[in-house]
Amino acid sequence: DIQMTQSPSSLSASVGDRVTITCRASQRISGYVNWYQQKPGKAPKLLIYAASSLQSGVPPRFSGSGSGTDFTLTITSLQPEDVATYYCQQTYRTPPFTFGPGTKVAIK
Amino acid sequence: QVQLQESGPGLVKPSQTLSLSCSVSGDSITTSYFWSWVRQHPGKGLEWMGYIHYSGNAYYNPSLRSRLSISVDTSKNQFSLTLNSVTGADTAVYYCARVAALVRGMITLDTFDIWGQGTMVSVSS
């Protein structure tokens, strides 16, 4: 199975800061990566698909990039409502689908 | 809009069977989507369990295949999960989700685009 790792596992930043989360796949997966946001006590929400495409309704301060094994989720200007855990997911050779361990984002 | 809602017991005894259902509203389950179960152990990440197409084709996480069954009931517009021989390690929040194929350029990939709110299941005597 393809394994996904994320870094950092958690971060704290100020409102307005640029935040970057990285995700690495255990083998090359082209652009078959999705990103999800999970707020405390809520279900995950699809943010980005195919590494860089913004899901409908998601604010444009979220963006994704990468291909192959290394992927990035960026929040250009962190807002209080962005406090959440963010997960990457590979959908290259599926099933099974695998998620990264998550990155918890907090406000400083 | 399409909504998913999980239902089932919140407490199951060890060695027994966990059964959950996911009701789909706002659309027919007999479409091109797959319908999935994902669970989340307390304070942990997301684990894909399996998914099913309304035709009955189902795929399971190899780690759960021996204990897991997913079925679909088109007459009720819902799909269900059955997990046998549960232990405390099966204590988790269980989510159902719709799996949609989205296209970007040359890539068509699966996305979990709509989720239920989740239901907490505890395994304890």
Coordinates of N, CA, C and O in Angstrom, one line a residue, chain A residues 37-79:
Chain A
Q37 N -10.1 19.1 5.2 CA -10.1 19.9 6.4 C -11.1 19.3 7.4 O -12.2 19.1 7.0
Q38 N -10.7 19.1 8.6 CA -11.6 18.6 9.7 C -11.5 19.5 10.9 O -10.5 19.6 11.6
K39 N -12.6 20.2 11.1 CA -12.8 21.0 12.3 C -13.2 20.2 13.5 O -13.8 19.1 13.3
P40 N -12.8 20.6 14.7 CA -13.1 19.8 15.9 C -14.6 19.4 15.9 O -15.5 20.2 15.8
G41 N -14.8 18.1 16.1 CA -16.1 17.6 16.3 C -16.9 17.5 15.0 O -18.1 17.1 15.1
K42 N -16.3 17.7 13.9 CA -17.0 17.7 12.6 C -16.4 16.7 11.6 O -15.4 16.1 11.9
A43 N -17.2 16.4 10.6 CA -16.7 15.5 9.6 C -15.7 16.2 8.7 O -15.7 17.5 8.6
P44 N -14.8 15.5 8.0 CA -13.9 16.1 7.1 C -14.6 16.7 5.9 O -15.8 16.4 5.6
K45 N -13.9 17.7 5.3 CA -14.5 18.4 4.2 C -13.4 18.5 3.1 O -12.3 18.8 3.4
L46 N -13.9 18.2 1.9 CA -12.9 18.2 0.8 C -12.5 19.6 0.4 O -13.4 20.5 0.2
L47 N -11.2 19.9 0.4 CA -10.7 21.2 0.1 C -10.1 21.3 -1.4 O -10.5 22.2 -2.1
I48 N -9.2 20.4 -1.6 CA -8.4 20.4 -2.8 C -8.5 19.0 -3.4 O -8.3 18.0 -2.7
Y49 N -8.6 18.8 -4.7 CA -8.5 17.5 -5.4 C -7.5 17.6 -6.5 O -7.2 18.7 -7.0
A50 N -7.0 16.5 -6.9 CA -6.0 16.4 -8.0 C -4.9 17.3 -7.7 O -4.4 18.0 -8.6
A51 N -4.5 17.4 -6.5 CA -3.3 18.1 -6.0 C -3.5 19.6 -6.0 O -2.9 20.3 -5.1
S52 N -4.2 20.2 -6.9 CA -4.2 21.7 -7.0 C -5.6 22.3 -7.4 O -5.7 23.5 -7.5
S53 N -6.6 21.5 -7.6 CA -7.9 22.0 -7.9 C -8.7 22.3 -6.7 O -8.9 21.4 -5.8
L54 N -9.3 23.5 -6.6 CA -10.0 24.0 -5.5 C -11.5 23.4 -5.6 O -12.1 23.6 -6.6
Q55 N -11.9 22.7 -4.6 CA -13.3 22.3 -4.6 C -14.2 23.5 -4.5 O -13.9 24.5 -3.9
S56 N -15.4 23.3 -5.2 CA -16.4 24.4 -5.2 C -16.7 24.9 -3.8 O -17.0 24.1 -2.9
G57 N -16.7 26.2 -3.7 CA -17.1 26.8 -2.4 C -16.0 27.0 -1.4 O -16.2 27.6 -0.4
V58 N -14.8 26.5 -1.7 CA -13.7 26.7 -0.8 C -13.0 28.0 -1.1 O -12.8 28.4 -2.2
P59 N -12.7 28.8 0.0 CA -12.1 30.1 -0.2 C -10.7 30.0 -1.0 O -10.0 29.1 -0.8
P60 N -10.5 31.0 -1.8 CA -9.3 31.0 -2.6 C -8.0 31.1 -1.8 O -6.9 31.0 -2.4
R61 N -8.0 31.4 -0.5 CA -6.8 31.5 0.2 C -6.2 30.1 0.4 O -5.0 30.0 0.8
F62 N -6.9 29.1 0.1 CA -6.4 27.7 0.1 C -5.9 27.3 -1.3 O -6.5 27.6 -2.3
S63 N -4.7 26.7 -1.4 CA -4.2 26.3 -2.6 C -3.4 25.0 -2.4 O -2.9 24.8 -1.3
G64 N -3.2 24.2 -3.5 CA -2.4 23.0 -3.4 C -1.5 23.0 -4.6 O -1.7 23.5 -5.6
S65 N -0.4 22.3 -4.4 CA 0.6 22.1 -5.4 C 1.3 20.8 -5.2 O 1.2 20.1 -4.2
G66 N 2.1 20.4 -6.3 CA 2.9 19.2 -6.2 C 2.6 18.1 -7.2 O 1.5 18.1 -7.8
S67 N 3.5 17.2 -7.3 CA 3.3 16.1 -8.2 C 4.4 15.1 -7.9 O 5.4 15.4 -7.4
G68 N 4.1 13.8 -8.2 CA 5.1 12.8 -7.9 C 5.0 12.3 -6.5 O 4.1 11.5 -6.2
T69 N 5.9 12.7 -5.6 CA 5.8 12.2 -4.2 C 5.6 13.4 -3.2 O 5.3 13.1 -2.1
D70 N 5.8 14.6 -3.6 CA 5.8 15.7 -2.7 C 4.6 16.7 -3.0 O 4.6 17.2 -4.2
F71 N 3.8 17.0 -2.0 CA 2.7 17.8 -2.2 C 2.6 18.9 -1.1 O 3.1 18.6 0.0
T72 N 1.9 20.0 -1.4 CA 1.9 21.1 -0.4 C 0.5 21.7 -0.4 O -0.2 21.8 -1.5
L73 N 0.0 21.9 0.8 CA -1.3 22.7 1.0 C -0.8 24.0 1.6 O -0.1 24.1 2.6
T74 N -1.3 25.1 1.0 CA -0.9 26.5 1.5 C -2.2 27.2 1.8 O -3.2 27.2 1.1
I75 N -2.2 27.9 3.0 CA -3.2 28.9 3.4 C -2.5 30.2 3.3 O -1.6 30.5 4.1
T76 N -2.9 31.1 2.4 CA -2.1 32.3 2.2 C -2.3 33.3 3.3 O -1.4 34.1 3.6
S77 N -3.4 33.4 3.9 CA -3.7 34.3 5.0 C -4.6 33.6 6.0 O -5.8 33.6 5.9
L78 N -4.0 33.1 7.0 CA -4.7 32.2 8.0 C -5.8 33.0 8.7 O -5.6 34.2 9.2
Q79 N -6.9 32.4 8.8 CA -8.1 33.0 9.4 C -8.5 32.2 10.7 O -8.2 31.0 10.7

